[in-house]
PDB file of C-alpha atoms and ligand atoms in Angstrom:
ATOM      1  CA  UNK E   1    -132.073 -30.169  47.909  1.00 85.00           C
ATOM      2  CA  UNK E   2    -130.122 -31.686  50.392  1.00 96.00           C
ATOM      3  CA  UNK E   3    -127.551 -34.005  49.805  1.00 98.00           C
ATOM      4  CA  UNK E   4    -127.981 -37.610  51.555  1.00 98.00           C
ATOM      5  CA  UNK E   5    -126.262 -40.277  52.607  1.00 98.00           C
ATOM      6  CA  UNK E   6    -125.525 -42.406  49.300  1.00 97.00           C
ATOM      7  CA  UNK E   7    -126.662 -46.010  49.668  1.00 97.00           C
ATOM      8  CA  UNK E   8    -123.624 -49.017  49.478  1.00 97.00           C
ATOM      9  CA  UNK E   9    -123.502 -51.037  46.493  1.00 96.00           C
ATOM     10  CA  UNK E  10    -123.016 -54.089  48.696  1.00 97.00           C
ATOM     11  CA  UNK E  11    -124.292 -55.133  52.870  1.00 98.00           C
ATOM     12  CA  UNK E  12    -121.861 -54.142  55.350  1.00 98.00           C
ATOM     13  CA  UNK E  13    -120.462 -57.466  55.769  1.00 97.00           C
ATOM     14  CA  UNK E  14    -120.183 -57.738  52.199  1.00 97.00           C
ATOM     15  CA  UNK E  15    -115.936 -57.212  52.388  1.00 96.00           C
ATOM     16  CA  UNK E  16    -115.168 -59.668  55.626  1.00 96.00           C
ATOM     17  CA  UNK E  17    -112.602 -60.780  56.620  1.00 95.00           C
ATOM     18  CA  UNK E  18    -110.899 -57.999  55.023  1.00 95.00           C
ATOM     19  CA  UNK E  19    -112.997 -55.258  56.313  1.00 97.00           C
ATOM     20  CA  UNK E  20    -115.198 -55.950  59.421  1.00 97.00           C
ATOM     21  CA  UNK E  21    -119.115 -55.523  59.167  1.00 98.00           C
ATOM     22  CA  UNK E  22    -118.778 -53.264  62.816  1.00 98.00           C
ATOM     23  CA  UNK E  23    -116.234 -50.915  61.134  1.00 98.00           C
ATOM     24  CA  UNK E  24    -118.316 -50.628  57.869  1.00 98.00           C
ATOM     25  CA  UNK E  25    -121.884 -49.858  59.890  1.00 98.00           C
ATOM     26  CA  UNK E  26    -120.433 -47.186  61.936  1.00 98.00           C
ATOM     27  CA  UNK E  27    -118.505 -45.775  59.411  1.00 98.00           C
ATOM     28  CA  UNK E  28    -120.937 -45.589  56.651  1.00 98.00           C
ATOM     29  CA  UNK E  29    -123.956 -44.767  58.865  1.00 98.00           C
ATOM     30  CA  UNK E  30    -122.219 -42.670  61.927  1.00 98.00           C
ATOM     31  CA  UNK E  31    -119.138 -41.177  60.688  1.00 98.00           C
ATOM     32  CA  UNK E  32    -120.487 -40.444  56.604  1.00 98.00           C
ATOM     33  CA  UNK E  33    -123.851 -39.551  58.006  1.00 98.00           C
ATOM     34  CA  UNK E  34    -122.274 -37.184  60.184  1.00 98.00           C
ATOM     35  CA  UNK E  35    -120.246 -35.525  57.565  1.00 98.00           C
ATOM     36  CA  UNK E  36    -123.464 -35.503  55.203  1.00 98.00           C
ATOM     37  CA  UNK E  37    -125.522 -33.716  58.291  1.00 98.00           C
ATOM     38  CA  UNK E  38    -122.811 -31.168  58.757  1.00 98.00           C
ATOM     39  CA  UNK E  39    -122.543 -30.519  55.099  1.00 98.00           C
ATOM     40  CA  UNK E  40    -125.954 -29.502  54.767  1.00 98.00           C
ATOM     41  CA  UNK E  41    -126.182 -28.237  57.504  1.00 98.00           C
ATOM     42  CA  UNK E  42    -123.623 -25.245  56.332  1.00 98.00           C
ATOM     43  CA  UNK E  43    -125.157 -25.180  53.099  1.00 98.00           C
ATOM     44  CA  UNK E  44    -128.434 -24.264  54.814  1.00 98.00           C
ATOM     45  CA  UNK E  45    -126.569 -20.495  55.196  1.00 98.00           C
ATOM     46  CA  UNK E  46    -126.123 -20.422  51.509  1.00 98.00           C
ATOM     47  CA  UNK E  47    -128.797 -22.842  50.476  1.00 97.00           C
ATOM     48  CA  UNK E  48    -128.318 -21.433  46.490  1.00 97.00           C
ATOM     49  CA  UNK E  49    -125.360 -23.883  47.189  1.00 98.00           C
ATOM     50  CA  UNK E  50    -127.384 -26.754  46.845  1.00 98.00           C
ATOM     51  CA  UNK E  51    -127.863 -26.614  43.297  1.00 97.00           C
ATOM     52  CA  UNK E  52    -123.715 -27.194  42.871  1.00 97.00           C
ATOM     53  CA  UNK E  53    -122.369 -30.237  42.721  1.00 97.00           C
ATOM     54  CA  UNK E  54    -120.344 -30.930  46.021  1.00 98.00           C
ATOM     55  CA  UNK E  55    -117.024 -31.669  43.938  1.00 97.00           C
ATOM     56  CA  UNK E  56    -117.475 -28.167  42.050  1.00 97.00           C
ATOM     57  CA  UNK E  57    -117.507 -26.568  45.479  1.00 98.00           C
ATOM     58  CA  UNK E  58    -114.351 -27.827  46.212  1.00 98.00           C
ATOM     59  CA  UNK E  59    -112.746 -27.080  43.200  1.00 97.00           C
ATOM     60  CA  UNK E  60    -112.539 -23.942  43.768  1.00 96.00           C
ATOM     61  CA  UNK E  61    -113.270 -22.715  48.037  1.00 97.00           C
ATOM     62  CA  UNK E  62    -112.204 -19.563  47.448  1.00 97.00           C
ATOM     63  CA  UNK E  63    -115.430 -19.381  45.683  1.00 96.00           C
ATOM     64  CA  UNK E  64    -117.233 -20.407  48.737  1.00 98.00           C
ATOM     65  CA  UNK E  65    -118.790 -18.020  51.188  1.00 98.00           C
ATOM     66  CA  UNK E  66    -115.993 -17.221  54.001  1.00 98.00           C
ATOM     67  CA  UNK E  67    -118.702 -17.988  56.701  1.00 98.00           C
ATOM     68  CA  UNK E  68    -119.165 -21.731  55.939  1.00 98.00           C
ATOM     69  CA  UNK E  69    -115.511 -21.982  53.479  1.00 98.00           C
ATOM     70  CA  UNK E  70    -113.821 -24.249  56.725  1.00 98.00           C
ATOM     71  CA  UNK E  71    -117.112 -26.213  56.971  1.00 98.00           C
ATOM     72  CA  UNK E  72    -117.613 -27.050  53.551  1.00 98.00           C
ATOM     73  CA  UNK E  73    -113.807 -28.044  53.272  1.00 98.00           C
ATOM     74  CA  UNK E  74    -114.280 -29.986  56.200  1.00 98.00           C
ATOM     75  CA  UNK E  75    -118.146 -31.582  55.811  1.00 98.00           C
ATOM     76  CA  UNK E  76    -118.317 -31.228  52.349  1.00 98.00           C
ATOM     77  CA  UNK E  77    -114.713 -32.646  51.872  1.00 98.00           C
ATOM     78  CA  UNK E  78    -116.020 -35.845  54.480  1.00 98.00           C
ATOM     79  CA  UNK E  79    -119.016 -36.218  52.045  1.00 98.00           C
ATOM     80  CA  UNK E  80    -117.319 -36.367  48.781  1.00 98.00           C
ATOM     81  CA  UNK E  81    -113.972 -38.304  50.208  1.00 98.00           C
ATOM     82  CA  UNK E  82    -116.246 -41.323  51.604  1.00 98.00           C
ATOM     83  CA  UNK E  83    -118.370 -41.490  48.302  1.00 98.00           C
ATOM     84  CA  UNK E  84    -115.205 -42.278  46.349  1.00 97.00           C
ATOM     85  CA  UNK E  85    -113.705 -44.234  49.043  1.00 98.00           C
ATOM     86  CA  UNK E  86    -117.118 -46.536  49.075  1.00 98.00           C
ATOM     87  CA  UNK E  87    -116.996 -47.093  45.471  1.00 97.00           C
ATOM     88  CA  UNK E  88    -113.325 -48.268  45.274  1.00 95.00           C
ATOM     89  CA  UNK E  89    -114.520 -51.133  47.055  1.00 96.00           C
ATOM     90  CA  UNK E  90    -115.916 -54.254  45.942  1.00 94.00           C
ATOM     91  CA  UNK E  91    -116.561 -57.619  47.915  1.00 92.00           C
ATOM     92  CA  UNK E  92    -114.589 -60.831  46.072  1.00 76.00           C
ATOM     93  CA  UNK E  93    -112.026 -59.743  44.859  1.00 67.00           C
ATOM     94  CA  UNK E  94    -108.815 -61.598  46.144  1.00 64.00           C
ATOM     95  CA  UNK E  95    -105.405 -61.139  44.023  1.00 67.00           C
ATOM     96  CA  UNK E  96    -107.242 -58.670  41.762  1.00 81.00           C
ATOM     97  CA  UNK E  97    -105.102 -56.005  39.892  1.00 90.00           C
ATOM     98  CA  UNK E  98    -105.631 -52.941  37.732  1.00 94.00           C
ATOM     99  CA  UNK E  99    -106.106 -53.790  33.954  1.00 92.00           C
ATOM    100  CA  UNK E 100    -106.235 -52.138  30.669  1.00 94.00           C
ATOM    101  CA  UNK E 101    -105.722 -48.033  30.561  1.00 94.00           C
ATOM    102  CA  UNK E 102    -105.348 -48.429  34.170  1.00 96.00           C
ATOM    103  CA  UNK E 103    -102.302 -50.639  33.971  1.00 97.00           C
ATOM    104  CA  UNK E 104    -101.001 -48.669  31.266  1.00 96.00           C
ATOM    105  CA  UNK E 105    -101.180 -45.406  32.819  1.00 96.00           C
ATOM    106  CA  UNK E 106     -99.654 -47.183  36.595  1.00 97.00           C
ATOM    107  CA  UNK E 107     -96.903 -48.725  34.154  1.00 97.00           C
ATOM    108  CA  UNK E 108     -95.644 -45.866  33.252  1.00 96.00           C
ATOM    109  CA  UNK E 109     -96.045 -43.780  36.339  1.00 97.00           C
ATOM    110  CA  UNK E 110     -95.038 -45.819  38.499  1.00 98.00           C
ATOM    111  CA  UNK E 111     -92.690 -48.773  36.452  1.00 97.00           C
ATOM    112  CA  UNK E 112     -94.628 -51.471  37.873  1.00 97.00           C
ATOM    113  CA  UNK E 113     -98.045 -52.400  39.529  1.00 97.00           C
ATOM    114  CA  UNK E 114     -95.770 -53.648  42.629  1.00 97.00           C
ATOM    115  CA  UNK E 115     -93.705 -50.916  42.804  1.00 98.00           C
ATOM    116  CA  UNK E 116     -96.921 -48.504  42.977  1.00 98.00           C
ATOM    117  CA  UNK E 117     -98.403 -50.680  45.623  1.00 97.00           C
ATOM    118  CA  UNK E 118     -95.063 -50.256  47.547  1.00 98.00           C
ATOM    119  CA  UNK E 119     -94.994 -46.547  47.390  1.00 98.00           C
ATOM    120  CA  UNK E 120     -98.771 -46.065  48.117  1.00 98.00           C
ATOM    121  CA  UNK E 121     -98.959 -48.518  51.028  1.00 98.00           C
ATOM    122  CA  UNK E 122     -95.886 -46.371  52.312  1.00 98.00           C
ATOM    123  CA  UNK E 123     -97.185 -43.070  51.905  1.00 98.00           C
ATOM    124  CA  UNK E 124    -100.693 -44.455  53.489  1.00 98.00           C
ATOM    125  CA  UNK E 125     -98.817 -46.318  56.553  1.00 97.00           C
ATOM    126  CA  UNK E 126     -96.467 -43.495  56.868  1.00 96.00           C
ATOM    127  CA  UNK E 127     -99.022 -40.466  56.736  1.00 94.00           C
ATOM    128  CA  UNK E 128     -98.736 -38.936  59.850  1.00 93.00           C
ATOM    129  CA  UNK E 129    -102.241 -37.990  62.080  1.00 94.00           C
ATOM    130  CA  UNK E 130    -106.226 -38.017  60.243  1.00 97.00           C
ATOM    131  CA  UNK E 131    -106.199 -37.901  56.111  1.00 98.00           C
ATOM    132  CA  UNK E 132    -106.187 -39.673  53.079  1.00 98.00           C
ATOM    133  CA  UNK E 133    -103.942 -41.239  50.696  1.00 98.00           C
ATOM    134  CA  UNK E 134    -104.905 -40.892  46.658  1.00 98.00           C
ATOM    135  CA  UNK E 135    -103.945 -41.517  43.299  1.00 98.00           C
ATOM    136  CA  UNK E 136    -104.747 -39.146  41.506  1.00 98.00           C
ATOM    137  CA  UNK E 137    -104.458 -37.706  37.758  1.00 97.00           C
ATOM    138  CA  UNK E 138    -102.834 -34.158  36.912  1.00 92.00           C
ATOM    139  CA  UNK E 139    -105.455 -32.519  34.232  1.00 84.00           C
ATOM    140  CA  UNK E 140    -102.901 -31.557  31.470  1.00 83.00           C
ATOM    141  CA  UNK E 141    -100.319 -34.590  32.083  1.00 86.00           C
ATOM    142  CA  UNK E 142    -100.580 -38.236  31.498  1.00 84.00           C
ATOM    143  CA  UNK E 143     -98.548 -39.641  34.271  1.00 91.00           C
ATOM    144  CA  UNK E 144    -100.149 -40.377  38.016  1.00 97.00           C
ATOM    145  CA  UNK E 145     -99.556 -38.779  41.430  1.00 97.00           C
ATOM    146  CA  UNK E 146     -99.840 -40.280  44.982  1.00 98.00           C
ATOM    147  CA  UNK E 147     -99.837 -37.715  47.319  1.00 98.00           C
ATOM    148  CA  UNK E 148    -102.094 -37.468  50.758  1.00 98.00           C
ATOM    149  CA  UNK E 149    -104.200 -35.070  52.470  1.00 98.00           C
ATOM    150  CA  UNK E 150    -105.112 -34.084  55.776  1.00 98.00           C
ATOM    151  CA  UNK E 151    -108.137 -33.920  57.494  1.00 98.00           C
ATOM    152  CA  UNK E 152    -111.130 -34.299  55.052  1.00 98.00           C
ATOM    153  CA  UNK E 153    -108.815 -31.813  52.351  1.00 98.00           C
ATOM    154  CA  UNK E 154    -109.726 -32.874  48.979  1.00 98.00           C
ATOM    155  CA  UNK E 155    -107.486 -33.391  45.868  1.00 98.00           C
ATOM    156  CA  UNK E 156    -110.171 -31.832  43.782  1.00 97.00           C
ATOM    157  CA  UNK E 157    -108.928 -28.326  45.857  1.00 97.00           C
ATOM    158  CA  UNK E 158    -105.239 -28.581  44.868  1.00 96.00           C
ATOM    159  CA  UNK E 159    -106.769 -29.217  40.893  1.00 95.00           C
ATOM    160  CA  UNK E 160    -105.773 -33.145  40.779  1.00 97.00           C
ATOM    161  CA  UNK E 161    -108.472 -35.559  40.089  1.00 97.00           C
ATOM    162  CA  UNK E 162    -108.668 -38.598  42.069  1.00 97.00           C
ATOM    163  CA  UNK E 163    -108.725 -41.566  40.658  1.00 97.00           C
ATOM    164  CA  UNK E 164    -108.400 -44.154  43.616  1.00 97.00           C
ATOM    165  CA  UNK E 165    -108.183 -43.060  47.649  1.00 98.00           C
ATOM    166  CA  UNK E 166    -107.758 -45.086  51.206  1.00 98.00           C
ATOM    167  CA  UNK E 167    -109.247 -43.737  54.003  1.00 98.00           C
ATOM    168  CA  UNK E 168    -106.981 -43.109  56.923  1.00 98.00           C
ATOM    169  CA  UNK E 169    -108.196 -41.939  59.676  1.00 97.00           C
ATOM    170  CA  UNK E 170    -108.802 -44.368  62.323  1.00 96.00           C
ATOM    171  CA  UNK E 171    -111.722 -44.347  62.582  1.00 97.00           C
ATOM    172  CA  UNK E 172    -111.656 -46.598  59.141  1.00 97.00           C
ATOM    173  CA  UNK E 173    -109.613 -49.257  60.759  1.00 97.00           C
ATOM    174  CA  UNK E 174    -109.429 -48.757  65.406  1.00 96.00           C
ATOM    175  CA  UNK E 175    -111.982 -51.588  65.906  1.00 95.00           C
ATOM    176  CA  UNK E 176    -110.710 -54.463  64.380  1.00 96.00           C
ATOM    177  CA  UNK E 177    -106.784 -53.288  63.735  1.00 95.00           C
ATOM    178  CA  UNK E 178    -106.330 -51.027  66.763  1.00 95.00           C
ATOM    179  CA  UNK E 179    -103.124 -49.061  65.805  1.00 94.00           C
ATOM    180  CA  UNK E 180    -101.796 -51.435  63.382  1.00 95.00           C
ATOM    181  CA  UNK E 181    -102.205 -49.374  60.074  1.00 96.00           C
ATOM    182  CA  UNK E 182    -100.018 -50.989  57.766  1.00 96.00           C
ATOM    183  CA  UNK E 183    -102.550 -54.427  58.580  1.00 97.00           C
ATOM    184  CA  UNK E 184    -105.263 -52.574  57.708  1.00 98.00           C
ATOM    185  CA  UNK E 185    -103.852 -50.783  54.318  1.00 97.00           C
ATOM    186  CA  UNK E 186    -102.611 -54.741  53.774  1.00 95.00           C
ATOM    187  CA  UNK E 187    -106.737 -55.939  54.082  1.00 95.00           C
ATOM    188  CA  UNK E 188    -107.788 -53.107  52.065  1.00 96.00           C
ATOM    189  CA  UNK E 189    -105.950 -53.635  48.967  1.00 94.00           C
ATOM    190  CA  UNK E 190    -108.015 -57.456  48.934  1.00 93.00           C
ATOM    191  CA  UNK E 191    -111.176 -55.534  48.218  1.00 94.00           C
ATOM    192  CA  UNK E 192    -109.667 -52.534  46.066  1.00 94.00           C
ATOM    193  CA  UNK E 193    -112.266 -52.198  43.152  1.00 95.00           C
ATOM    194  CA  UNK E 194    -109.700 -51.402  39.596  1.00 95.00           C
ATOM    195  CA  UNK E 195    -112.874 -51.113  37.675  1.00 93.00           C
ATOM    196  CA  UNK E 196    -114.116 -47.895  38.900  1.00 95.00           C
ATOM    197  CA  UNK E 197    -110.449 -46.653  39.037  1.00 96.00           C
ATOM    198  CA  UNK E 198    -110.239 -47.233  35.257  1.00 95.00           C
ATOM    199  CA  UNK E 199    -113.640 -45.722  35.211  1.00 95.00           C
ATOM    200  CA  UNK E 200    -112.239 -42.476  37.144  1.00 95.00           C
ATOM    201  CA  UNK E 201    -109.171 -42.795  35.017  1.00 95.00           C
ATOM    202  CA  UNK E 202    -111.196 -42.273  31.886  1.00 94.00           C
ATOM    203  CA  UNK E 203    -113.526 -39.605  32.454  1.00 92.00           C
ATOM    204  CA  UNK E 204    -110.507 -37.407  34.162  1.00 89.00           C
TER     205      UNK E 204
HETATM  206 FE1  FE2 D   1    -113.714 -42.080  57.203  1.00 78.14          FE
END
């Protein structure tokens, strides 16, 4: 079956002023609906595909057909990347930070909550061209990664599991912040949803 568009968890104008309700609508319903169409639509060439989960597919593309591998890396990659990136954020949430396991596990990666948000907004402002900056969780080690991608390359492909991920392609941010990144990564962090981090954080 084909894999849709996944519904928000809150209205497009649910994270103003932080995130604008013009960005959100075309994001979520052009850009993510374009990635979802494109998706499929290489699937359709393999359509046993289908029945895999769209992060298993990525796990391993060398797996994947050679005739649709760069569109499912690219489509499929845009499909999974915007899911997480939707659920890491949460309307109301002003001054929130990471508890519990979560804390623990940024403690000791990263010293200090502030000193991770230093280095991530860094590696997010400084990321040069399209991609995505993540935290993400080596499978046999306890400590926590930032690292970024390009393009709509997923973490899941380089055998990290994400746990948290900003969107930076501008696309996410042109309307309202025009070049201005680091404004943009600023407004993000008000809205950054720590519960489903810890959530990722535990299952990974
Ligand atoms: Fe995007």
């Amino acid at each position: 079956m084909a894999h849709l568009l996944p519904k928000l968890s809150y209205t497009y104008d649910a994270l103003e002023p932080y995130i604008d309700a013009k960005t959100m609508e075309i994001h979520h319903s052009k850009h993510h609906q374009t990635y979802t169409d494109k998706f499929n639509a290489a699937l359709e060439k393999h359509p046993e595909l289908f029945e895999k989960a769209p992060q298993d597919l990525l796990k391993d593309t060398s797996k994947i057909p050679e005739d649709i591998r760069q569109a499912v890396i690219n489509h499929g990659g845009g499909y999974v990347n915007h899911n997480l990136f939707w659920e890491f954020l949460r309307p109301g949430q002003e001054n929130n930070t990471p508890q519990g396991a979560l804390l623990e596990a940024i403690n000791k990666s990263f010293t200090s909550f502030e000193n991770f948000k230093t280095i991530f907004t860094n590696e997010a402002s400084l990321k040069f061209g399209s991609g995505w900056t993540w935290l993400c969780k080596k499978a046999s080690e306890e400590k926590l990664v930032i690292i970024s991608t390009s393009n709509q390359d997923s973490p899941l492909s380089q055998g990290l599991t994400p746990i948290m991920t900003i969107d930076i392609w501008e696309h996410a941010y042109y309307l309202k912040h025009q070049n201005r990144r680091p404004e943009y990564i600023e407004n993000w962090w008000k809205v950054a949803n720590w519960a489903k981090a810890e959530e990722l954080l535990k299952q990974a």
